Amino acid sequence: ARPLRPGALKFTCLSLMDARNLQVALHRWTLFLRMLQDDFRLDVGVQDGWCRIALLRCEGAPPPSAVGDDLMLKLVHGVCSWLVGRKLPLERVDFAFSAPGFAEEYQSLYPGPVRFGQPVSALYLD
């Protein structure tokens, strides 16, 4: 609903850098993101034995945008990989939108199974 201010990602990343592990960093990110925007929140938990990082819509938020969800999940994966110093493999990626005409290209963006039309957009890590 409102754009992030310039520098928001920089200060988010600075707040994550000294976390003792990725779980602590992700928890901080969920808190920091709540201060920055009102449309969705990051929800981090365990589902089916995997770490699930989901984008949950806040009440009254506009419907999810395919581009917005895609970019945010790519950002989350990139920052998590940067924090641990290696590209984290993905067990699965779910999107809350229908498969676009170029859905096969998602395999090069998100290695691992990609599913569309799911209840929420989420990344799954081991």
Coordinates of C-alpha atoms in Angstrom, one line a residue:
A1 CA 0.0 0.0 0.0
R2 CA 3.0 2.3 0.5
P3 CA 6.5 2.0 -0.8
L4 CA 9.4 1.3 1.5
R5 CA 11.7 4.3 2.1
P6 CA 15.2 4.3 0.6
G7 CA 17.6 2.6 2.9
A8 CA 15.1 0.3 4.5
L9 CA 16.6 -2.9 3.2
K10 CA 20.1 -1.7 4.1
F11 CA 19.1 -1.2 7.8
T12 CA 17.1 -4.4 7.8
C13 CA 20.3 -6.3 6.7
L14 CA 22.5 -4.5 9.2
S15 CA 20.1 -5.5 12.0
L16 CA 20.4 -9.2 10.9
M17 CA 24.1 -9.5 10.5
D18 CA 25.1 -10.1 14.1
A19 CA 22.4 -12.7 14.7
R20 CA 23.8 -15.9 16.2
N21 CA 21.9 -18.1 13.6
L22 CA 19.5 -17.9 10.7
Q23 CA 16.5 -18.5 13.0
V24 CA 17.3 -15.4 15.1
A25 CA 17.9 -13.4 12.0
L26 CA 14.5 -14.4 10.5
H27 CA 12.8 -13.6 13.8
R28 CA 14.3 -10.1 13.7
W29 CA 13.3 -9.6 10.1
T30 CA 9.7 -10.4 10.9
L31 CA 9.7 -7.8 13.7
F32 CA 11.5 -5.2 11.5
L33 CA 9.2 -5.7 8.6
R34 CA 6.1 -5.1 10.7
M35 CA 7.4 -1.6 11.3
L36 CA 8.0 -0.9 7.6
Q37 CA 4.8 -2.0 5.9
D38 CA 1.2 -3.0 6.5
D39 CA 0.2 -5.3 3.7
F40 CA 1.8 -8.6 4.7
R41 CA 4.0 -10.1 7.4
L42 CA 6.7 -12.8 7.3
D43 CA 5.7 -15.9 9.2
V44 CA 8.5 -18.3 10.1
G45 CA 7.8 -21.7 11.4
V46 CA 8.2 -25.5 10.9
Q47 CA 5.9 -27.4 8.6
D48 CA 6.4 -31.0 7.5
G49 CA 9.9 -31.0 9.1
W50 CA 11.0 -28.0 7.0
C51 CA 11.5 -24.3 7.8
R52 CA 8.6 -22.4 6.2
I53 CA 8.9 -18.7 5.5
A54 CA 5.5 -17.5 4.4
L55 CA 4.0 -14.2 3.3
L56 CA 0.8 -13.8 5.2
R57 CA -1.6 -11.0 4.2
C58 CA -2.7 -8.6 6.9
E59 CA -6.3 -7.8 7.4
G60 CA -7.6 -5.2 5.0
A61 CA -4.5 -5.6 2.7
P62 CA -5.0 -5.6 -1.1
P63 CA -5.0 -9.0 -2.7
P64 CA -1.5 -10.5 -3.3
S65 CA 0.4 -9.4 -6.3
A66 CA 2.2 -12.2 -8.3
V67 CA 5.1 -9.9 -8.9
G68 CA 5.2 -8.7 -5.3
D69 CA 5.2 -12.2 -3.9
D70 CA 7.8 -13.4 -6.4
L71 CA 10.1 -10.5 -5.6
M72 CA 9.7 -10.8 -1.9
L73 CA 10.4 -14.5 -1.8
K74 CA 13.4 -14.0 -4.0
L75 CA 14.7 -11.3 -1.7
V76 CA 14.1 -13.5 1.4
H77 CA 16.0 -16.4 -0.2
G78 CA 18.8 -14.1 -1.3
V79 CA 19.2 -12.5 2.1
C80 CA 19.1 -15.8 3.9
S81 CA 21.7 -17.3 1.6
W82 CA 23.9 -14.2 2.1
L83 CA 23.6 -14.4 5.8
V84 CA 24.8 -18.1 5.9
G85 CA 27.5 -17.5 3.2
R86 CA 26.1 -20.0 0.6
K87 CA 23.1 -20.4 -1.6
L88 CA 20.6 -22.2 0.4
P89 CA 18.8 -25.1 -1.4
L90 CA 15.0 -24.9 -1.5
E91 CA 12.9 -27.9 -0.7
R92 CA 9.9 -26.3 -2.2
V93 CA 8.4 -23.0 -3.2
D94 CA 4.6 -22.2 -3.1
F95 CA 2.9 -19.3 -4.7
A96 CA -0.6 -18.1 -3.9
F97 CA -1.3 -17.1 -7.5
S98 CA -2.1 -19.2 -10.6
A99 CA 0.7 -20.5 -12.8
P100 CA 1.6 -17.9 -15.4
G101 CA 2.3 -18.7 -19.0
F102 CA 6.0 -18.8 -18.3
A103 CA 5.7 -21.0 -15.3
E104 CA 8.5 -23.3 -16.5
E105 CA 11.0 -20.4 -16.1
Y106 CA 10.4 -20.5 -12.3
Q107 CA 12.6 -23.6 -12.2
S108 CA 15.6 -21.6 -13.0
L109 CA 14.7 -18.9 -10.4
Y110 CA 13.8 -21.3 -7.7
P111 CA 15.6 -24.7 -7.8
G112 CA 13.3 -27.3 -6.3
P113 CA 9.6 -28.0 -6.8
V114 CA 7.5 -24.9 -7.5
R115 CA 3.7 -25.0 -6.9
F116 CA 1.1 -22.5 -7.9
G117 CA -2.4 -21.9 -6.6
Q118 CA -1.4 -22.6 -3.0
P119 CA -3.1 -21.0 0.1
V120 CA 0.0 -18.8 0.8
S121 CA 3.3 -17.9 -1.0
A122 CA 6.1 -19.5 1.0
L123 CA 9.7 -20.9 0.8
Y124 CA 10.6 -24.2 2.4
L125 CA 14.2 -24.8 3.6
D126 CA 15.8 -27.9 5.2

